[in-house]
Tab-separated table of C-alpha atoms in Angstrom:
chain	number	residue	atom	x	y	z
A	1	MET	CA	0.000	0.000	0.000
A	2	ALA	CA	2.795	2.400	0.922
A	3	ALA	CA	4.617	1.570	-2.315
A	4	LEU	CA	1.450	2.247	-4.324
A	5	LEU	CA	0.906	5.617	-2.624
A	6	LEU	CA	4.530	6.525	-3.270
A	7	ARG	CA	4.142	5.603	-6.927
A	8	TYR	CA	0.991	7.697	-7.333
A	9	SER	CA	2.649	10.593	-5.513
A	10	LEU	CA	5.580	10.489	-7.923
A	11	HIS	CA	3.197	10.518	-10.887
A	12	ILE	CA	1.418	13.580	-9.475
A	13	ILE	CA	4.718	15.372	-8.798
A	14	CYS	CA	5.933	14.626	-12.336
A	15	ALA	CA	2.638	15.940	-13.763
A	16	LEU	CA	2.860	19.150	-11.701
A	17	ILE	CA	6.437	19.758	-12.821
A	18	ALA	CA	5.850	18.876	-16.483
A	19	PHE	CA	2.520	20.644	-16.983
A	20	PHE	CA	2.604	23.590	-14.602
A	21	ILE	CA	6.126	24.519	-13.480
A	22	VAL	CA	7.939	23.912	-16.781
A	23	PRO	CA	5.311	25.763	-18.889
A	24	VAL	CA	5.343	28.756	-16.531
A	25	LEU	CA	9.145	28.987	-16.615
A	26	SER	CA	9.216	28.446	-20.383
A	27	GLY	CA	6.564	31.130	-20.746
A	28	LYS	CA	8.769	33.552	-18.836
A	29	PHE	CA	11.532	32.762	-21.327
A	30	ILE	CA	9.221	33.454	-24.287
A	31	SER	CA	8.031	36.660	-22.621
A	32	GLU	CA	11.604	37.933	-22.391
A	33	VAL	CA	12.593	36.834	-25.890
A	34	THR	CA	9.569	38.443	-27.543
A	35	GLY	CA	9.714	41.648	-25.522
A	36	VAL	CA	6.287	41.085	-23.985
A	37	LYS	CA	7.322	42.287	-20.551
A	38	SER	CA	4.565	40.696	-18.522
A	39	LYS	CA	4.732	40.022	-14.785
A	40	ASN	CA	1.661	37.792	-14.748
A	41	TYR	CA	2.031	34.050	-14.208
A	42	LEU	CA	-1.089	33.297	-16.230
A	43	VAL	CA	0.581	34.909	-19.246
A	44	PHE	CA	3.675	32.764	-18.656
A	45	PHE	CA	1.466	29.674	-18.358
A	46	ILE	CA	-0.259	30.383	-21.688
A	47	LEU	CA	2.977	31.202	-23.510
A	48	GLY	CA	4.573	28.051	-22.081
A	49	TYR	CA	1.869	25.856	-23.549
A	50	ALA	CA	2.081	27.615	-26.903
A	51	MET	CA	5.783	26.767	-26.906
A	52	LEU	CA	5.253	23.176	-25.722
A	53	TRP	CA	2.650	22.420	-28.377
A	54	SER	CA	4.779	24.038	-31.093
A	55	VAL	CA	7.873	22.054	-30.147
A	56	VAL	CA	5.897	18.786	-30.074
A	57	GLU	CA	4.445	19.522	-33.523
A	58	VAL	CA	7.762	20.322	-35.205
A	59	VAL	CA	9.825	17.603	-33.530
A	60	SER	CA	7.170	14.878	-33.972
A	61	ILE	CA	6.698	15.561	-37.682
A	62	THR	CA	10.467	15.508	-38.189
A	63	VAL	CA	10.826	12.241	-36.267
A	64	THR	CA	7.957	10.682	-38.254
A	65	LEU	CA	9.393	11.654	-41.632
A	66	LEU	CA	12.862	10.422	-40.693
A	67	LYS	CA	11.349	7.214	-39.226
A	68	LEU	CA	13.236	7.680	-35.981
A	69	PRO	CA	12.193	6.047	-32.689
A	70	PHE	CA	9.690	7.935	-30.560
A	71	THR	CA	12.302	8.010	-27.787
A	72	VAL	CA	14.229	10.538	-29.897
A	73	ASP	CA	11.094	12.688	-30.059
A	74	ALA	CA	10.660	12.553	-26.280
A	75	ILE	CA	14.316	13.328	-25.528
A	76	VAL	CA	14.590	16.252	-27.954
A	77	THR	CA	11.290	17.795	-26.834
A	78	CYS	CA	12.182	17.466	-23.142
A	79	LEU	CA	15.646	18.964	-23.667
A	80	ILE	CA	14.229	21.977	-25.535
A	81	MET	CA	11.565	22.608	-22.902
A	82	LEU	CA	14.010	22.132	-20.009
A	83	ALA	CA	16.495	24.547	-21.616
A	84	ALA	CA	13.716	27.146	-21.976
A	85	ALA	CA	12.533	26.499	-18.399
A	86	VAL	CA	16.043	26.872	-16.925
A	87	THR	CA	16.514	30.139	-18.830
A	88	GLY	CA	13.106	31.340	-17.681
A	89	CYS	CA	14.008	30.450	-14.098
A	90	ILE	CA	17.147	32.583	-14.405
A	91	TYR	CA	15.009	35.502	-15.599
A	92	LEU	CA	12.627	35.015	-12.655
A	93	ILE	CA	15.501	34.989	-10.168
A	94	ARG	CA	16.814	38.172	-11.764
A	95	ASP	CA	13.382	39.769	-11.227
A	96	LYS	CA	12.854	38.132	-7.838
A	97	GLU	CA	11.478	41.235	-6.121
A	98	GLU	CA	8.542	41.306	-8.528
A	99	ALA	CA	8.427	37.610	-9.418
A	100	PHE	CA	7.895	36.307	-5.891
A	101	ASP	CA	5.656	39.090	-4.603
A	102	VAL	CA	2.572	36.924	-4.089
A	103	LYS	CA	0.899	39.437	-1.777
A	104	GLY	CA	1.252	42.073	-4.463
A	105	ILE	CA	-1.105	40.137	-6.713
A	106	PHE	CA	-4.026	40.634	-4.316
A	107	LYS	CA	-3.067	43.943	-2.709
A	108	ASN	CA	-5.663	45.942	-4.679
A	109	TYR	CA	-8.476	43.425	-4.209
A	110	THR	CA	-11.576	44.615	-2.392
A	111	LYS	CA	-13.962	42.379	-0.453
A	112	ALA	CA	-16.233	42.237	-3.531
A	113	ASP	CA	-13.309	41.066	-5.664
A	114	VAL	CA	-12.494	38.268	-3.199
A	115	ILE	CA	-16.141	37.139	-3.022
A	116	ALA	CA	-16.380	37.093	-6.825
A	117	LEU	CA	-13.171	35.053	-6.985
A	118	VAL	CA	-14.541	32.517	-4.477
A	119	ILE	CA	-17.795	32.211	-6.448
A	120	PHE	CA	-15.873	31.608	-9.659
A	121	ALA	CA	-13.621	29.021	-7.976
A	122	ALA	CA	-16.677	27.128	-6.686
A	123	ALA	CA	-18.311	27.190	-10.119
A	124	PHE	CA	-15.093	26.040	-11.733
A	125	PHE	CA	-14.773	23.039	-9.393
A	126	ILE	CA	-18.358	22.051	-10.227
A	127	PHE	CA	-17.375	22.314	-13.882
A	128	LEU	CA	-14.437	19.963	-13.288
A	129	TYR	CA	-16.692	17.491	-11.476
A	130	MET	CA	-19.152	17.522	-14.377
A	131	GLN	CA	-16.415	16.735	-16.857
A	132	GLU	CA	-14.952	13.911	-14.826
A	133	THR	CA	-18.387	12.310	-14.419
A	134	THR	CA	-19.603	12.759	-18.023
A	135	LEU	CA	-16.693	10.999	-19.692
A	136	PHE	CA	-17.463	10.462	-23.361
A	137	VAL	CA	-15.755	7.721	-25.347
A	138	ASP	CA	-16.377	7.089	-29.043
A	139	GLN	CA	-14.637	5.964	-32.218
A	140	ASP	CA	-12.207	8.868	-31.970
A	141	ASP	CA	-10.510	6.974	-29.155
A	142	SER	CA	-8.994	4.833	-31.912
A	143	ARG	CA	-7.664	7.959	-33.583
A	144	PHE	CA	-5.991	9.504	-30.548
A	145	ILE	CA	-5.827	7.105	-27.599
A	146	VAL	CA	-5.058	3.944	-29.574
A	147	ASN	CA	-2.599	5.839	-31.770
A	148	GLY	CA	-0.870	7.176	-28.656
A	149	LEU	CA	-0.744	3.763	-26.994
A	150	ASP	CA	0.673	2.263	-30.180
A	151	ILE	CA	3.383	4.945	-30.250
A	152	LEU	CA	4.442	3.947	-26.736
A	153	LYS	CA	4.278	0.223	-27.522
A	154	SER	CA	6.033	0.261	-30.907
A	155	ASN	CA	8.302	3.255	-30.122
A	156	HIS	CA	7.426	4.680	-33.542
A	157	ILE	CA	4.886	7.260	-34.699
A	158	LEU	CA	2.208	6.117	-37.189
A	159	ALA	CA	3.474	2.547	-37.315
A	160	THR	CA	0.095	0.806	-36.948
A	161	ASP	CA	-3.415	1.303	-38.305
A	162	PRO	CA	-5.455	1.938	-35.123
A	163	ASN	CA	-8.612	0.576	-36.770
A	164	THR	CA	-7.199	-2.843	-37.713
A	165	GLY	CA	-4.090	-3.260	-35.566
A	166	GLY	CA	-2.100	-4.133	-38.684
A	167	GLU	CA	0.482	-2.278	-40.705
A	168	ILE	CA	-0.603	1.064	-42.141
A	169	THR	CA	-1.716	0.661	-45.774
A	170	ARG	CA	-3.434	2.903	-48.287
A	171	ARG	CA	-6.761	2.002	-46.673
A	172	TYR	CA	-5.831	4.183	-43.692
A	173	HIS	CA	-7.175	7.421	-45.153
A	174	ASP	CA	-6.292	9.540	-42.077
A	175	PHE	CA	-2.535	9.174	-42.526
A	176	GLY	CA	-2.107	12.633	-44.065
A	177	LYS	CA	-4.055	14.309	-41.238
A	178	ASP	CA	-2.256	12.372	-38.514
A	179	LEU	CA	1.119	13.187	-40.054
A	180	VAL	CA	0.691	16.974	-39.914
A	181	SER	CA	-1.387	17.011	-36.715
A	182	GLN	CA	0.569	15.102	-34.081
A	183	TRP	CA	-1.895	15.225	-31.170
A	184	SER	CA	-1.424	11.530	-30.412
A	185	SER	CA	2.296	12.179	-30.045
A	186	PHE	CA	1.555	14.881	-27.472
A	187	LEU	CA	-0.574	12.450	-25.456
A	188	ALA	CA	2.088	9.737	-25.755
A	189	LEU	CA	4.810	12.159	-24.682
A	190	SER	CA	2.715	13.309	-21.707
A	191	SER	CA	2.199	9.702	-20.612
A	192	LYS	CA	5.877	8.860	-21.031
A	193	VAL	CA	7.077	11.881	-19.044
A	194	THR	CA	4.636	11.532	-16.140
A	195	GLY	CA	4.420	7.735	-15.995
A	196	ILE	CA	0.608	7.993	-15.991
A	197	TYR	CA	-1.141	5.465	-18.236
A	198	LEU	CA	-2.115	7.273	-21.439
A	199	THR	CA	-5.850	6.556	-21.236
A	200	VAL	CA	-5.970	7.813	-17.644
A	201	PHE	CA	-3.946	10.900	-18.534
A	202	ALA	CA	-6.071	11.786	-21.566
A	203	HIS	CA	-9.460	11.242	-19.929
A	204	MET	CA	-8.796	12.322	-16.339
A	205	VAL	CA	-5.629	14.421	-15.985
A	206	TYR	CA	-5.330	16.414	-19.212
A	207	PRO	CA	-8.889	17.853	-18.986
A	208	VAL	CA	-8.048	19.545	-15.665
A	209	ILE	CA	-4.933	21.098	-17.224
A	210	ALA	CA	-6.863	22.152	-20.324
A	211	TYR	CA	-9.655	23.815	-18.333
A	212	ILE	CA	-7.217	25.795	-16.199
A	213	LEU	CA	-5.477	26.919	-19.385
A	214	LEU	CA	-8.840	27.754	-20.973
A	215	MET	CA	-9.880	29.995	-18.085
A	216	ALA	CA	-6.432	31.595	-17.991
A	217	ILE	CA	-6.776	32.639	-21.640
A	218	TYR	CA	-10.282	34.017	-21.118
A	219	ASP	CA	-9.047	35.909	-18.044
A	220	ARG	CA	-6.238	37.555	-20.002
A	221	ILE	CA	-8.606	38.480	-22.843
A	222	LEU	CA	-10.936	40.159	-20.344
A	223	VAL	CA	-8.000	42.074	-18.837
A	224	ILE	CA	-7.109	43.493	-22.259
A	225	LEU	CA	-10.718	44.357	-23.103
A	226	ALA	CA	-11.218	46.055	-19.716
A	227	LYS	CA	-8.294	48.466	-20.159
A	228	GLU	CA	-10.544	51.093	-21.721
A	229	ARG	CA	-12.910	51.002	-18.727
A	230	GLU	CA	-11.793	53.320	-15.962
A	231	ASN	CA	-13.810	51.626	-13.204
A	232	ALA	CA	-13.112	48.016	-14.182
A	233	ARG	CA	-12.540	45.740	-11.196
A	234	PRO	CA	-11.317	42.135	-10.874
A	235	ALA	CA	-14.821	41.268	-9.624
A	236	ASP	CA	-16.225	42.112	-13.063
A	237	ARG	CA	-13.797	39.687	-14.649
A	238	PHE	CA	-14.540	36.869	-12.215
A	239	LEU	CA	-18.298	37.255	-12.618
A	240	ILE	CA	-17.969	37.051	-16.409
A	241	LEU	CA	-15.832	33.914	-16.038
A	242	THR	CA	-18.482	32.466	-13.703
A	243	LEU	CA	-21.153	33.165	-16.317
A	244	LEU	CA	-18.951	31.501	-18.921
A	245	VAL	CA	-18.584	28.396	-16.749
A	246	GLY	CA	-22.362	28.374	-16.321
A	247	LEU	CA	-22.788	28.335	-20.089
A	248	TYR	CA	-20.557	25.274	-20.210
A	249	TRP	CA	-22.688	23.603	-17.524
A	250	PHE	CA	-25.817	23.804	-19.667
A	251	GLY	CA	-24.232	23.881	-23.116
A	252	ASN	CA	-24.272	20.141	-23.787
A	253	TYR	CA	-27.398	20.156	-25.967
A	254	SER	CA	-25.852	19.215	-29.314
A	255	VAL	CA	-22.869	17.139	-30.416
A	256	TYR	CA	-21.873	19.947	-32.777
A	257	ASN	CA	-21.404	22.888	-30.398
A	258	SER	CA	-18.259	24.068	-28.684
A	259	GLU	CA	-19.587	23.447	-25.166
A	260	THR	CA	-20.101	19.749	-25.848
A	261	PHE	CA	-16.637	19.394	-27.317
A	262	THR	CA	-15.131	21.205	-24.363
A	263	VAL	CA	-17.053	19.497	-21.561
A	264	ILE	CA	-16.913	15.864	-22.624
A	265	ARG	CA	-14.270	15.560	-25.346
A	266	ILE	CA	-11.482	17.978	-24.429
A	267	TRP	CA	-8.898	15.177	-24.608
A	268	GLN	CA	-9.395	15.110	-28.392
A	269	GLY	CA	-7.232	17.475	-30.415
A	270	LYS	CA	-10.133	19.011	-32.310
A	271	ALA	CA	-11.969	19.656	-29.021
A	272	THR	CA	-8.914	21.478	-27.646
A	273	LEU	CA	-8.852	23.412	-30.932
A	274	SER	CA	-12.502	24.371	-30.502
A	275	GLY	CA	-12.317	25.125	-26.783
A	276	ALA	CA	-8.869	26.650	-26.287
A	277	GLY	CA	-7.005	26.925	-29.603
A	278	ILE	CA	-9.161	29.547	-31.276
A	279	ILE	CA	-9.373	31.780	-28.192
A	280	LEU	CA	-5.595	31.415	-27.807
A	281	MET	CA	-5.273	32.885	-31.285
A	282	ILE	CA	-7.692	35.716	-30.419
A	283	TRP	CA	-5.650	36.564	-27.308
A	284	VAL	CA	-2.466	36.697	-29.411
A	285	PHE	CA	-4.204	38.983	-31.919
A	286	LEU	CA	-5.129	41.373	-29.106
A	287	LEU	CA	-1.531	41.354	-27.835
A	288	LEU	CA	-0.129	42.126	-31.275
A	289	TYR	CA	-2.712	44.802	-31.960
A	290	GLU	CA	-1.751	46.573	-28.725
A	291	ASP	CA	1.984	46.349	-29.457
A	292	SER	CA	2.112	46.423	-33.255
A	293	GLU	CA	5.597	47.973	-33.358
A	294	ASN	CA	7.178	45.057	-31.490
A	295	LEU	CA	8.130	42.749	-34.352
A	296	LYS	CA	9.608	40.140	-31.994
A	297	ALA	CA	6.140	39.580	-30.526
A	298	TYR	CA	5.119	37.934	-33.798
A	299	LEU	CA	7.040	34.882	-32.590
A	300	ILE	CA	4.066	34.295	-30.262
A	301	LEU	CA	1.775	34.266	-33.296
A	302	LEU	CA	3.998	31.616	-34.900
A	303	LEU	CA	3.823	29.505	-31.737
A	304	ALA	CA	0.035	29.842	-31.607
A	305	ASP	CA	-0.184	28.921	-35.284
A	306	LEU	CA	1.859	25.734	-34.819
A	307	SER	CA	-0.160	24.909	-31.696
A	308	LEU	CA	-3.400	24.907	-33.686
A	309	CYS	CA	-1.718	22.755	-36.337
A	310	LEU	CA	-0.839	20.214	-33.637
A	311	MET	CA	-4.408	20.015	-32.369
A	312	SER	CA	-6.115	19.013	-35.590
A	313	GLY	CA	-5.798	18.914	-39.350
A	314	MET	CA	-8.600	21.483	-39.341
A	315	GLY	CA	-6.348	23.690	-37.225
A	316	VAL	CA	-3.885	24.001	-40.108
A	317	VAL	CA	-6.579	25.659	-42.229
A	318	ILE	CA	-8.387	27.540	-39.446
A	319	ALA	CA	-5.158	29.098	-38.126
A	320	ALA	CA	-4.215	30.347	-41.606
A	321	MET	CA	-7.698	31.810	-42.121
A	322	LEU	CA	-7.693	33.583	-38.759
A	323	ILE	CA	-4.200	34.980	-39.306
A	324	GLY	CA	-5.138	36.174	-42.801
A	325	VAL	CA	-8.209	38.036	-41.532
A	326	PHE	CA	-6.247	39.567	-38.638
A	327	ALA	CA	-3.424	40.646	-40.958
A	328	LEU	CA	-5.771	42.344	-43.408
A	329	CYS	CA	-7.913	44.101	-40.793
A	330	SER	CA	-5.019	45.301	-38.627
A	331	ALA	CA	-2.979	46.499	-41.641
A	332	VAL	CA	-5.902	48.566	-42.928
A	333	TYR	CA	-6.848	49.972	-39.522
A	334	LYS	CA	-3.281	50.711	-38.403
A	335	LYS	CA	-2.152	51.712	-41.906
A	336	ASN	CA	0.939	49.553	-41.435
A	337	ILE	CA	1.989	47.192	-44.227
A	338	LYS	CA	4.191	45.223	-41.796
A	339	MET	CA	1.061	44.020	-40.039
A	340	LEU	CA	0.022	42.405	-43.311
A	341	LEU	CA	3.296	40.930	-44.526
A	342	ILE	CA	4.644	39.375	-41.328
A	343	PRO	CA	1.474	37.373	-40.475
A	344	LEU	CA	1.319	36.132	-44.065
A	345	LEU	CA	4.900	34.870	-43.750
A	346	ILE	CA	3.889	33.080	-40.565
A	347	CYS	CA	1.316	31.154	-42.632
A	348	VAL	CA	4.095	29.520	-44.693
A	349	PRO	CA	4.255	26.485	-42.318
A	350	ASN	CA	0.524	25.952	-42.878
A	351	ILE	CA	1.042	25.828	-46.637
A	352	VAL	CA	3.931	23.388	-46.203
A	353	LEU	CA	1.878	21.170	-43.883
A	354	MET	CA	-1.115	21.123	-46.246
A	355	ALA	CA	1.180	20.235	-49.165
A	356	LEU	CA	2.847	17.532	-47.080
A	357	SER	CA	-0.507	16.064	-46.049
A	358	ASN	CA	-1.807	15.930	-49.615
A	359	PHE	CA	1.478	14.511	-50.925
A	360	TYR	CA	1.302	11.586	-48.505
A	361	LYS	CA	-2.403	11.058	-49.197
A	362	ILE	CA	-1.620	10.656	-52.906
A	363	ARG	CA	1.369	8.475	-52.124
A	364	MET	CA	-0.702	6.207	-49.861
A	365	PHE	CA	-3.459	6.010	-52.504
A	366	LEU	CA	-0.998	4.955	-55.172
A	367	GLY	CA	0.556	2.443	-52.773
């Protein structure tokens, strides 16, 4: 019994380090590199995940094309993230007076702000309970969970057809999508790093991480939108987030809406795309629009773009469309041609991924 508790404790510690501490430190690194001088840990958390997802996408596609073992993927990804986290830690230590001022975060909170925060926290925990008790499993488990388990078992990406258990042939029509959208590799990597069985991680652990990230992004969007309001208070933000959580409570009325995807299928890449990926892109657009002269900040847009590509094959197209609309609108409104050209250059990976996907679809069809 003691050995089992110790084992579970180690899994939890590994998960906390890998999915909270490392992303926050990596996000601090990205914040410094891009010139987005934020002091907020939620911003670091979001930027850290944008980096993690981007690294997994690029490294996993490279490993797949070169037919290297998945262990290489895991080692390279971990080394990149650890290097970024160590650098971010150095930056935090340098700014220790501000970085570790926990009391300073709440120093301007009134009693109403604290009450609103408590109400939101209670609603959020109910939201988590709903998700954990409305677990939804369907054929897409074979696309993501079985693919991820096969990666861990065979030590290679896309080695087995998850529908038949045999070697991938031209009958596996999802090869092109799975090649350019490596969500199963992310789940496999997460399981390998934490030691948590992949099915348990995807259905029970990852949703909690995803929902915290989701609310963090919404919180930061509300902060940006509230800047023009002189009397805006944290309580306003928390009440809006509570209302948002309430919409998720009662939003499961159709299999086609975002609430359903988010509440019961968040472990799927396309559900993360629907629930968190698109609003991540919107948050990045708001950041860039506020600081349009900071060209280094466009690195965040590239990370967000690659993150959406990782989540789903649809993300490759959706990210390019969103970036194109943002580039055109912001260039016209700001009268700055750079705001048109740079985002369009960022869409080059999307074009490459779409070409790569179609090339392998044709190749698989021809045998």
